[in-house]
Amino acid sequence: MPRQLGELEDAVMTRVWQWNRPVTVREVLEDLQQERSIAYTTVMTVMDNLHQKGWVRREVEGRAYRYTAVSTRAAYSAALMNDAWSRSDNPAAALVAFFGMMSPEQRESLQAAVRIVQDDVVGDVAGEAVQGDAQEAVQDDQALRSDPEEPGDGELPADRPPGDGTSPGR
């Protein structure tokens, strides 16, 4: 089950998700430094930890790594919601309480998502492209379940033992 990202992990992942391309520690550092004072080694450690936890992939480029997100923020949020919901002793009551906290815009998004899922289950949208974030979340979910290179059994990344034996010689 996924754990919620820490504050700095979330700040780093937000950039990786927003930029939607391979990023270096230096790029993330420079962007973070616009908001706070932070050391290169701190960002490097956080990104290494995110890699060890399976949130990002990395490839060596010269003497540095380029990091890419394994899934989207939408898939991460969905996993957190599912985890919280599954821990409830009364899932229906938890959903009613959650829906009661939603803004009208969030309720509209929920209704649209339910229609997409119902249409998909019934087969009414077979062959049609589903637009927007809902399609991206479904694709991420399917990729996570079917990617043989990723750890786990189709769930979002879980903690891995530290150290994967690779280092570009920092």
Short mmCIF file of C-alpha atoms in Angstrom, two decimals:
data_model
loop_
_atom_site.label_atom_id
_atom_site.label_comp_id
_atom_site.label_asym_id
_atom_site.label_seq_id
_atom_site.Cartn_x
_atom_site.Cartn_y
_atom_site.Cartn_z
CA MET A 1 0.00 0.00 0.00
CA PRO A 2 1.35 3.44 -0.86
CA ARG A 3 2.40 5.77 1.88
CA GLN A 4 1.78 9.47 1.70
CA LEU A 5 4.79 11.39 0.45
CA GLY A 6 6.60 13.60 2.93
CA GLU A 7 6.61 17.38 2.45
CA LEU A 8 9.91 17.55 0.56
CA GLU A 9 9.19 14.34 -1.39
CA ASP A 10 5.90 15.89 -2.48
CA ALA A 11 7.62 19.14 -3.50
CA VAL A 12 10.08 17.18 -5.64
CA MET A 13 7.43 14.89 -7.14
CA THR A 14 5.21 17.88 -7.92
CA ARG A 15 7.94 19.21 -10.19
CA VAL A 16 8.60 15.83 -11.78
CA TRP A 17 4.85 15.40 -12.45
CA GLN A 18 4.36 18.96 -13.73
CA TRP A 19 7.35 18.94 -16.04
CA ASN A 20 6.43 15.47 -17.35
CA ARG A 21 9.92 14.80 -18.68
CA PRO A 22 13.20 13.40 -17.37
CA VAL A 23 14.70 15.83 -14.83
CA THR A 24 18.03 16.22 -13.06
CA VAL A 25 18.70 16.94 -9.41
CA ARG A 26 20.12 20.34 -10.45
CA GLU A 27 16.88 21.33 -12.25
CA VAL A 28 14.75 20.41 -9.26
CA LEU A 29 17.20 22.13 -6.90
CA GLU A 30 17.14 25.39 -8.86
CA ASP A 31 13.34 25.43 -8.90
CA LEU A 32 13.06 24.59 -5.18
CA GLN A 33 15.57 27.31 -4.31
CA GLN A 34 13.08 29.90 -5.56
CA GLU A 35 10.91 28.96 -2.55
CA ARG A 36 13.40 27.88 0.12
CA SER A 37 17.03 27.50 0.99
CA ILE A 38 18.02 23.91 0.26
CA ALA A 39 21.24 22.04 -0.45
CA TYR A 40 22.03 20.03 -3.58
CA THR A 41 22.79 16.96 -1.45
CA THR A 42 19.37 17.19 0.24
CA VAL A 43 17.56 17.15 -3.10
CA MET A 44 19.84 14.37 -4.34
CA THR A 45 19.03 12.27 -1.25
CA VAL A 46 15.28 12.86 -1.63
CA MET A 47 15.36 11.87 -5.30
CA ASP A 48 17.42 8.79 -4.48
CA ASN A 49 14.88 7.87 -1.79
CA LEU A 50 12.03 8.35 -4.27
CA HIS A 51 13.86 6.01 -6.64
CA GLN A 52 14.38 3.42 -3.90
CA LYS A 53 10.66 3.61 -3.06
CA GLY A 54 9.76 3.13 -6.71
CA TRP A 55 8.20 6.54 -7.39
CA VAL A 56 10.75 7.49 -10.08
CA ARG A 57 12.92 5.69 -12.60
CA ARG A 58 16.39 6.97 -13.32
CA GLU A 59 18.89 6.69 -16.13
CA VAL A 60 22.51 7.73 -16.11
CA GLU A 61 23.38 10.61 -18.42
CA GLY A 62 27.03 11.56 -18.18
CA ARG A 63 27.79 11.90 -14.48
CA ALA A 64 24.19 12.60 -13.45
CA TYR A 65 20.89 10.78 -13.30
CA ARG A 66 17.74 11.82 -15.13
CA TYR A 67 14.61 10.96 -13.14
CA THR A 68 11.16 10.19 -14.58
CA ALA A 69 7.91 9.61 -12.68
CA VAL A 70 6.63 6.04 -12.61
CA SER A 71 2.98 7.16 -12.36
CA THR A 72 0.94 10.37 -12.35
CA ARG A 73 -0.24 12.47 -9.45
CA ALA A 74 -3.78 11.32 -10.29
CA ALA A 75 -2.79 7.67 -9.81
CA TYR A 76 -0.99 8.56 -6.56
CA SER A 77 -4.04 10.44 -5.24
CA ALA A 78 -6.33 7.58 -6.22
CA ALA A 79 -4.13 5.08 -4.41
CA LEU A 80 -4.16 7.20 -1.24
CA MET A 81 -7.95 7.52 -1.39
CA ASN A 82 -8.33 3.78 -1.96
CA ASP A 83 -6.00 3.02 0.94
CA ALA A 84 -7.90 5.32 3.30
CA TRP A 85 -11.25 3.93 2.18
CA SER A 86 -10.14 0.33 2.56
CA ARG A 87 -9.14 0.97 6.18
CA SER A 88 -12.65 2.08 7.16
CA ASP A 89 -14.80 -0.28 9.18
CA ASN A 90 -17.82 1.18 7.34
CA PRO A 91 -16.80 2.04 3.76
CA ALA A 92 -20.26 3.32 2.78
CA ALA A 93 -20.32 5.77 5.70
CA ALA A 94 -16.77 6.88 4.87
CA LEU A 95 -17.81 7.60 1.27
CA VAL A 96 -20.90 9.54 2.38
CA ALA A 97 -18.74 11.65 4.72
CA PHE A 98 -16.14 12.17 1.98
CA PHE A 99 -18.75 13.20 -0.59
CA GLY A 100 -20.17 15.63 1.97
CA MET A 101 -16.81 17.38 2.14
CA MET A 102 -16.64 17.90 -1.63
CA SER A 103 -17.15 21.20 -3.40
CA PRO A 104 -19.76 21.35 -6.17
CA GLU A 105 -16.93 21.21 -8.74
CA GLN A 106 -15.50 18.09 -7.11
CA ARG A 107 -18.94 16.45 -7.13
CA GLU A 108 -19.26 17.21 -10.85
CA SER A 109 -15.86 15.59 -11.44
CA LEU A 110 -16.95 12.58 -9.40
CA GLN A 111 -20.17 12.23 -11.40
CA ALA A 112 -18.22 12.44 -14.66
CA ALA A 113 -15.76 9.80 -13.44
CA VAL A 114 -18.59 7.47 -12.37
CA ARG A 115 -20.21 7.84 -15.79
CA ILE A 116 -16.90 6.98 -17.48
CA VAL A 117 -16.41 3.91 -15.32
CA GLN A 118 -20.01 2.76 -15.77
CA ASP A 119 -19.80 3.26 -19.53
CA ASP A 120 -16.52 1.37 -19.63
CA VAL A 121 -17.93 -1.53 -17.60
CA VAL A 122 -21.07 -1.72 -19.74
CA GLY A 123 -19.01 -1.44 -22.89
CA ASP A 124 -20.82 1.64 -24.17
CA VAL A 125 -17.56 3.47 -24.84
CA ALA A 126 -15.66 0.59 -26.42
CA GLY A 127 -13.26 2.03 -28.94
CA GLU A 128 -13.96 5.64 -27.95
CA ALA A 129 -11.26 7.80 -26.39
CA VAL A 130 -11.96 8.97 -22.86
CA GLN A 131 -10.84 12.55 -22.44
CA GLY A 132 -8.80 14.30 -19.74
CA ASP A 133 -7.36 13.21 -16.43
CA ALA A 134 -9.70 10.25 -16.03
CA GLN A 135 -8.20 8.58 -19.10
CA GLU A 136 -4.67 9.29 -17.86
CA ALA A 137 -5.48 7.75 -14.46
CA VAL A 138 -6.98 4.63 -16.07
CA GLN A 139 -3.93 4.24 -18.32
CA ASP A 140 -1.55 4.67 -15.38
CA ASP A 141 -3.48 2.10 -13.39
CA GLN A 142 -3.32 -0.37 -16.27
CA ALA A 143 0.39 0.31 -16.84
CA LEU A 144 1.16 -0.24 -13.17
CA ARG A 145 -0.71 -3.54 -13.23
CA SER A 146 0.91 -4.81 -16.41
CA ASP A 147 4.49 -3.44 -16.44
CA PRO A 148 6.75 -6.46 -15.78
CA GLU A 149 9.73 -4.19 -15.05
CA GLU A 150 8.04 -2.59 -12.07
CA PRO A 151 8.13 -4.11 -8.58
CA GLY A 152 5.09 -5.41 -6.78
CA ASP A 153 1.91 -7.05 -7.94
CA GLY A 154 0.24 -4.16 -9.73
CA GLU A 155 0.07 -1.80 -6.76
CA LEU A 156 1.79 1.54 -6.59
CA PRO A 157 5.43 1.43 -5.50
CA ALA A 158 6.14 0.11 -2.03
CA ASP A 159 9.27 0.51 0.05
CA ARG A 160 12.28 -1.36 -1.30
CA PRO A 161 15.43 -2.26 0.57
CA PRO A 162 17.96 0.58 0.45
CA GLY A 163 20.72 0.57 -2.14
CA ASP A 164 20.29 -0.83 -5.61
CA GLY A 165 23.99 -1.10 -6.30
CA THR A 166 24.06 1.67 -8.92
CA SER A 167 25.84 4.95 -8.59
CA PRO A 168 27.11 7.27 -11.28
CA GLY A 169 30.10 8.19 -9.17
CA ARG A 170 28.83 11.28 -7.37
#
